[in-house]
Amino acid sequence: KLYRQAAEQGFADAQLALGRCYAEGSGCFKNEEKAARLYAQAAEQGLAQSQHALGHCYAGGKGVVRDDEKAVELFRKAADQGFAAAQYNCGFCYTTGRGIAQDHAAAALLYRQAAEQGDASAQYALGYCHAQGKGVEQDRATAARLYMQAAEQGNASAQHSLGLWCMMGFGVAHNLADAARYLRLAADQGDANSQ
């Protein structure tokens, strides 16, 4: 009720919070259309988290008609404000070419910005860029360091990759005990490739 009152008065943080309630069905009936409308109201006020949330709505067609280009536009607005999750998602769009022309260098730059803020998904993605030489020079030691940062935060993909690299000695010392530990951590999170 308090979120609703504050949202109706135009408070962007309340619009975001109430939008999340509608998106998740938390304390109210789930309503993706209302969530998207509330995100849009807060996004128009420049709230990066709402721009990011609305970008997800457009990317997934939740409460709005799916529009990948609009999703990228919103991710970019939030990314330009330094919002790490949006930097990662915008980078992912550049990686996949979804809603924007594929550009691995632009993706790596955005992943780096988010990784420097501690975003585990971005650390893993930037590590993958370095592992494959996509958008950056191939550098296994840097890739391993980034995988380690993401793995220590619980990123299952990074744990899996680091486990394999420890097993093969790519970018890190060959260490079967570490390989088993990282693969087990990933498997415990349901990573099918690690099981």
mmCIF file of C-alpha atoms in Angstrom:
data_model
loop_
_atom_site.group_PDB
_atom_site.id
_atom_site.type_symbol
_atom_site.label_atom_id
_atom_site.label_comp_id
_atom_site.label_asym_id
_atom_site.label_seq_id
_atom_site.Cartn_x
_atom_site.Cartn_y
_atom_site.Cartn_z
ATOM 1 C CA LYS A 1 0.000 0.000 0.000
ATOM 2 C CA LEU A 2 2.830 2.408 0.849
ATOM 3 C CA TYR A 3 4.652 1.558 -2.401
ATOM 4 C CA ARG A 4 1.439 2.216 -4.317
ATOM 5 C CA GLN A 5 0.904 5.594 -2.658
ATOM 6 C CA ALA A 6 4.494 6.682 -3.268
ATOM 7 C CA ALA A 7 4.398 5.356 -6.854
ATOM 8 C CA GLU A 8 1.209 7.309 -7.559
ATOM 9 C CA GLN A 9 2.986 10.441 -6.293
ATOM 10 C CA GLY A 10 5.713 9.865 -8.900
ATOM 11 C CA PHE A 11 8.542 8.517 -6.739
ATOM 12 C CA ALA A 12 10.727 6.494 -9.122
ATOM 13 C CA ASP A 13 12.127 4.155 -6.451
ATOM 14 C CA ALA A 14 8.584 3.279 -5.348
ATOM 15 C CA GLN A 15 7.515 2.728 -8.967
ATOM 16 C CA LEU A 16 10.432 0.324 -9.378
ATOM 17 C CA ALA A 17 9.652 -1.496 -6.121
ATOM 18 C CA LEU A 18 5.940 -1.797 -6.912
ATOM 19 C CA GLY A 19 6.797 -2.938 -10.432
ATOM 20 C CA ARG A 20 8.921 -5.724 -8.955
ATOM 21 C CA CYS A 21 6.030 -6.729 -6.702
ATOM 22 C CA TYR A 22 3.748 -7.046 -9.750
ATOM 23 C CA ALA A 23 6.440 -8.820 -11.780
ATOM 24 C CA GLU A 24 6.988 -11.422 -9.054
ATOM 25 C CA GLY A 25 3.476 -11.581 -7.610
ATOM 26 C CA SER A 26 4.877 -10.579 -4.233
ATOM 27 C CA GLY A 27 2.125 -9.184 -1.989
ATOM 28 C CA CYS A 28 -0.197 -8.853 -4.974
ATOM 29 C CA PHE A 29 -1.374 -10.780 -7.991
ATOM 30 C CA LYS A 30 1.288 -11.163 -10.656
ATOM 31 C CA ASN A 31 0.692 -8.682 -13.466
ATOM 32 C CA GLU A 32 3.505 -8.209 -15.986
ATOM 33 C CA GLU A 33 1.700 -5.411 -17.821
ATOM 34 C CA LYS A 34 1.408 -3.316 -14.633
ATOM 35 C CA ALA A 35 5.033 -4.100 -13.827
ATOM 36 C CA ALA A 36 6.185 -2.872 -17.239
ATOM 37 C CA ARG A 37 4.088 0.316 -16.944
ATOM 38 C CA LEU A 38 5.585 1.092 -13.538
ATOM 39 C CA TYR A 39 9.112 0.370 -14.774
ATOM 40 C CA ALA A 40 8.461 2.698 -17.727
ATOM 41 C CA GLN A 41 7.314 5.520 -15.428
ATOM 42 C CA ALA A 42 10.488 5.231 -13.344
ATOM 43 C CA ALA A 43 12.675 4.741 -16.436
ATOM 44 C CA GLU A 44 11.354 8.009 -17.885
ATOM 45 C CA GLN A 45 12.713 9.701 -14.759
ATOM 46 C CA GLY A 46 16.142 8.254 -15.520
ATOM 47 C CA LEU A 47 16.271 5.508 -12.867
ATOM 48 C CA ALA A 48 18.882 3.053 -14.171
ATOM 49 C CA GLN A 49 17.439 0.032 -12.362
ATOM 50 C CA SER A 50 14.044 0.661 -13.961
ATOM 51 C CA GLN A 51 15.571 1.153 -17.397
ATOM 52 C CA HIS A 52 17.289 -2.195 -16.911
ATOM 53 C CA ALA A 53 14.126 -3.907 -15.649
ATOM 54 C CA LEU A 54 12.087 -2.500 -18.545
ATOM 55 C CA GLY A 55 14.815 -3.679 -20.923
ATOM 56 C CA HIS A 56 14.268 -7.208 -19.585
ATOM 57 C CA CYS A 57 10.538 -6.822 -20.177
ATOM 58 C CA TYR A 58 11.180 -5.945 -23.825
ATOM 59 C CA ALA A 59 13.819 -8.669 -24.222
ATOM 60 C CA GLY A 60 11.445 -11.331 -22.902
ATOM 61 C CA GLY A 61 8.122 -9.948 -24.092
ATOM 62 C CA LYS A 62 6.900 -9.700 -20.494
ATOM 63 C CA GLY A 63 4.064 -7.217 -20.187
ATOM 64 C CA VAL A 64 5.018 -5.629 -23.516
ATOM 65 C CA VAL A 65 5.508 -6.811 -27.073
ATOM 66 C CA ARG A 66 9.006 -8.245 -27.441
ATOM 67 C CA ASP A 67 11.349 -5.711 -29.008
ATOM 68 C CA ASP A 68 15.055 -6.522 -28.907
ATOM 69 C CA GLU A 69 16.127 -3.113 -30.220
ATOM 70 C CA LYS A 70 14.131 -1.330 -27.498
ATOM 71 C CA ALA A 71 15.674 -3.689 -24.922
ATOM 72 C CA VAL A 72 19.182 -2.749 -26.071
ATOM 73 C CA GLU A 73 18.289 0.955 -26.015
ATOM 74 C CA LEU A 74 17.144 0.648 -22.391
ATOM 75 C CA PHE A 75 20.106 -1.503 -21.346
ATOM 76 C CA ARG A 76 22.399 1.105 -22.918
ATOM 77 C CA LYS A 77 20.752 3.983 -21.021
ATOM 78 C CA ALA A 78 21.235 2.153 -17.726
ATOM 79 C CA ALA A 79 24.741 1.020 -18.687
ATOM 80 C CA ASP A 80 25.743 4.605 -19.453
ATOM 81 C CA GLN A 81 24.837 5.421 -15.854
ATOM 82 C CA GLY A 82 27.260 2.748 -14.645
ATOM 83 C CA PHE A 83 24.666 0.104 -13.719
ATOM 84 C CA ALA A 84 26.693 -3.118 -13.822
ATOM 85 C CA ALA A 85 23.872 -5.539 -14.622
ATOM 86 C CA ALA A 86 22.849 -3.380 -17.582
ATOM 87 C CA GLN A 87 26.461 -3.202 -18.785
ATOM 88 C CA TYR A 88 26.555 -7.004 -18.727
ATOM 89 C CA ASN A 89 23.207 -7.362 -20.529
ATOM 90 C CA CYS A 90 24.117 -4.769 -23.137
ATOM 91 C CA GLY A 91 27.409 -6.604 -23.669
ATOM 92 C CA PHE A 92 25.497 -9.861 -24.079
ATOM 93 C CA CYS A 93 23.355 -8.238 -26.780
ATOM 94 C CA TYR A 94 26.523 -7.183 -28.612
ATOM 95 C CA THR A 95 27.933 -10.709 -28.229
ATOM 96 C CA THR A 96 24.837 -12.379 -29.665
ATOM 97 C CA GLY A 97 23.812 -9.678 -32.125
ATOM 98 C CA ARG A 98 20.362 -9.603 -30.523
ATOM 99 C CA GLY A 99 18.776 -6.196 -31.110
ATOM 100 C CA ILE A 100 22.046 -4.693 -32.327
ATOM 101 C CA ALA A 101 24.855 -5.571 -34.735
ATOM 102 C CA GLN A 102 27.258 -8.125 -33.301
ATOM 103 C CA ASP A 103 30.402 -6.422 -31.997
ATOM 104 C CA HIS A 104 32.738 -8.433 -29.773
ATOM 105 C CA ALA A 105 34.971 -5.450 -28.951
ATOM 106 C CA ALA A 106 31.989 -3.410 -27.710
ATOM 107 C CA ALA A 107 30.806 -6.434 -25.732
ATOM 108 C CA ALA A 108 34.202 -6.901 -24.090
ATOM 109 C CA LEU A 109 34.339 -3.223 -23.130
ATOM 110 C CA LEU A 110 30.926 -3.407 -21.459
ATOM 111 C CA TYR A 111 31.810 -6.684 -19.733
ATOM 112 C CA ARG A 112 35.000 -5.052 -18.428
ATOM 113 C CA GLN A 113 33.048 -2.106 -16.999
ATOM 114 C CA ALA A 114 30.679 -4.434 -15.156
ATOM 115 C CA ALA A 115 33.443 -6.856 -14.127
ATOM 116 C CA GLU A 116 35.367 -4.013 -12.511
ATOM 117 C CA GLN A 117 32.299 -3.439 -10.335
ATOM 118 C CA GLY A 118 32.388 -7.084 -9.245
ATOM 119 C CA ASP A 119 29.595 -8.442 -11.465
ATOM 120 C CA ALA A 120 30.241 -12.212 -11.567
ATOM 121 C CA SER A 121 28.413 -12.805 -14.861
ATOM 122 C CA ALA A 122 30.483 -10.073 -16.500
ATOM 123 C CA GLN A 123 33.696 -11.470 -15.016
ATOM 124 C CA TYR A 124 32.868 -14.851 -16.531
ATOM 125 C CA ALA A 125 31.880 -13.322 -19.892
ATOM 126 C CA LEU A 126 35.029 -11.199 -20.064
ATOM 127 C CA GLY A 127 37.064 -14.259 -19.112
ATOM 128 C CA TYR A 128 35.463 -16.114 -22.005
ATOM 129 C CA CYS A 129 36.330 -13.221 -24.338
ATOM 130 C CA HIS A 130 39.979 -13.480 -23.257
ATOM 131 C CA ALA A 131 39.922 -17.272 -23.527
ATOM 132 C CA GLN A 132 38.627 -17.130 -27.103
ATOM 133 C CA GLY A 133 40.231 -13.877 -28.249
ATOM 134 C CA LYS A 134 36.831 -12.351 -28.996
ATOM 135 C CA GLY A 135 36.978 -8.557 -28.900
ATOM 136 C CA VAL A 136 40.255 -8.655 -26.960
ATOM 137 C CA GLU A 137 43.584 -10.396 -27.341
ATOM 138 C CA GLN A 138 43.574 -14.031 -26.345
ATOM 139 C CA ASP A 139 45.125 -14.270 -22.887
ATOM 140 C CA ARG A 140 44.593 -17.445 -20.885
ATOM 141 C CA ALA A 141 46.127 -16.060 -17.692
ATOM 142 C CA THR A 142 43.691 -13.123 -17.697
ATOM 143 C CA ALA A 143 40.835 -15.457 -18.555
ATOM 144 C CA ALA A 144 41.758 -17.745 -15.651
ATOM 145 C CA ARG A 145 41.950 -14.784 -13.242
ATOM 146 C CA LEU A 146 38.504 -13.599 -14.303
ATOM 147 C CA TYR A 147 37.061 -17.117 -14.101
ATOM 148 C CA MET A 148 38.500 -17.337 -10.578
ATOM 149 C CA GLN A 149 36.866 -14.049 -9.542
ATOM 150 C CA ALA A 150 33.496 -15.167 -10.868
ATOM 151 C CA ALA A 151 33.855 -18.703 -9.488
ATOM 152 C CA GLU A 152 34.575 -17.382 -6.011
ATOM 153 C CA GLN A 153 31.268 -15.490 -6.207
ATOM 154 C CA GLY A 154 29.444 -18.709 -7.037
ATOM 155 C CA ASN A 155 29.091 -18.393 -10.817
ATOM 156 C CA ALA A 156 28.545 -22.002 -11.936
ATOM 157 C CA SER A 157 29.747 -21.423 -15.513
ATOM 158 C CA ALA A 158 33.000 -19.958 -14.214
ATOM 159 C CA GLN A 159 33.391 -22.800 -11.732
ATOM 160 C CA HIS A 160 32.933 -25.309 -14.555
ATOM 161 C CA SER A 161 35.395 -23.541 -16.858
ATOM 162 C CA LEU A 162 37.958 -23.079 -14.108
ATOM 163 C CA GLY A 163 37.616 -26.733 -13.139
ATOM 164 C CA LEU A 164 38.380 -27.792 -16.696
ATOM 165 C CA TRP A 165 41.289 -25.361 -16.928
ATOM 166 C CA CYS A 166 42.768 -26.673 -13.661
ATOM 167 C CA MET A 167 42.428 -30.186 -15.069
ATOM 168 C CA MET A 168 44.233 -29.251 -18.294
ATOM 169 C CA GLY A 169 46.606 -26.599 -16.974
ATOM 170 C CA PHE A 170 45.240 -23.784 -19.165
ATOM 171 C CA GLY A 171 46.129 -20.394 -17.710
ATOM 172 C CA VAL A 172 46.634 -21.975 -14.281
ATOM 173 C CA ALA A 173 48.807 -24.707 -12.831
ATOM 174 C CA HIS A 174 47.646 -28.261 -13.503
ATOM 175 C CA ASN A 175 45.875 -29.206 -10.265
ATOM 176 C CA LEU A 176 43.412 -32.093 -10.141
ATOM 177 C CA ALA A 177 42.302 -31.326 -6.576
ATOM 178 C CA ASP A 178 41.296 -27.779 -7.574
ATOM 179 C CA ALA A 179 39.692 -29.135 -10.750
ATOM 180 C CA ALA A 180 37.550 -31.536 -8.727
ATOM 181 C CA ARG A 181 36.613 -28.819 -6.217
ATOM 182 C CA TYR A 182 35.454 -26.328 -8.870
ATOM 183 C CA LEU A 183 33.614 -28.955 -10.897
ATOM 184 C CA ARG A 184 31.883 -30.173 -7.721
ATOM 185 C CA LEU A 185 30.834 -26.618 -6.853
ATOM 186 C CA ALA A 186 29.348 -26.169 -10.315
ATOM 187 C CA ALA A 187 27.663 -29.590 -10.209
ATOM 188 C CA ASP A 188 26.118 -28.774 -6.819
ATOM 189 C CA GLN A 189 24.436 -25.794 -8.505
ATOM 190 C CA GLY A 190 22.970 -28.059 -11.158
ATOM 191 C CA ASP A 191 25.503 -27.451 -13.931
ATOM 192 C CA ALA A 192 24.860 -30.515 -16.078
ATOM 193 C CA ASN A 193 28.260 -30.362 -17.790
ATOM 194 C CA SER A 194 30.003 -30.614 -14.422
ATOM 195 C CA GLN A 195 27.991 -33.570 -13.108
#
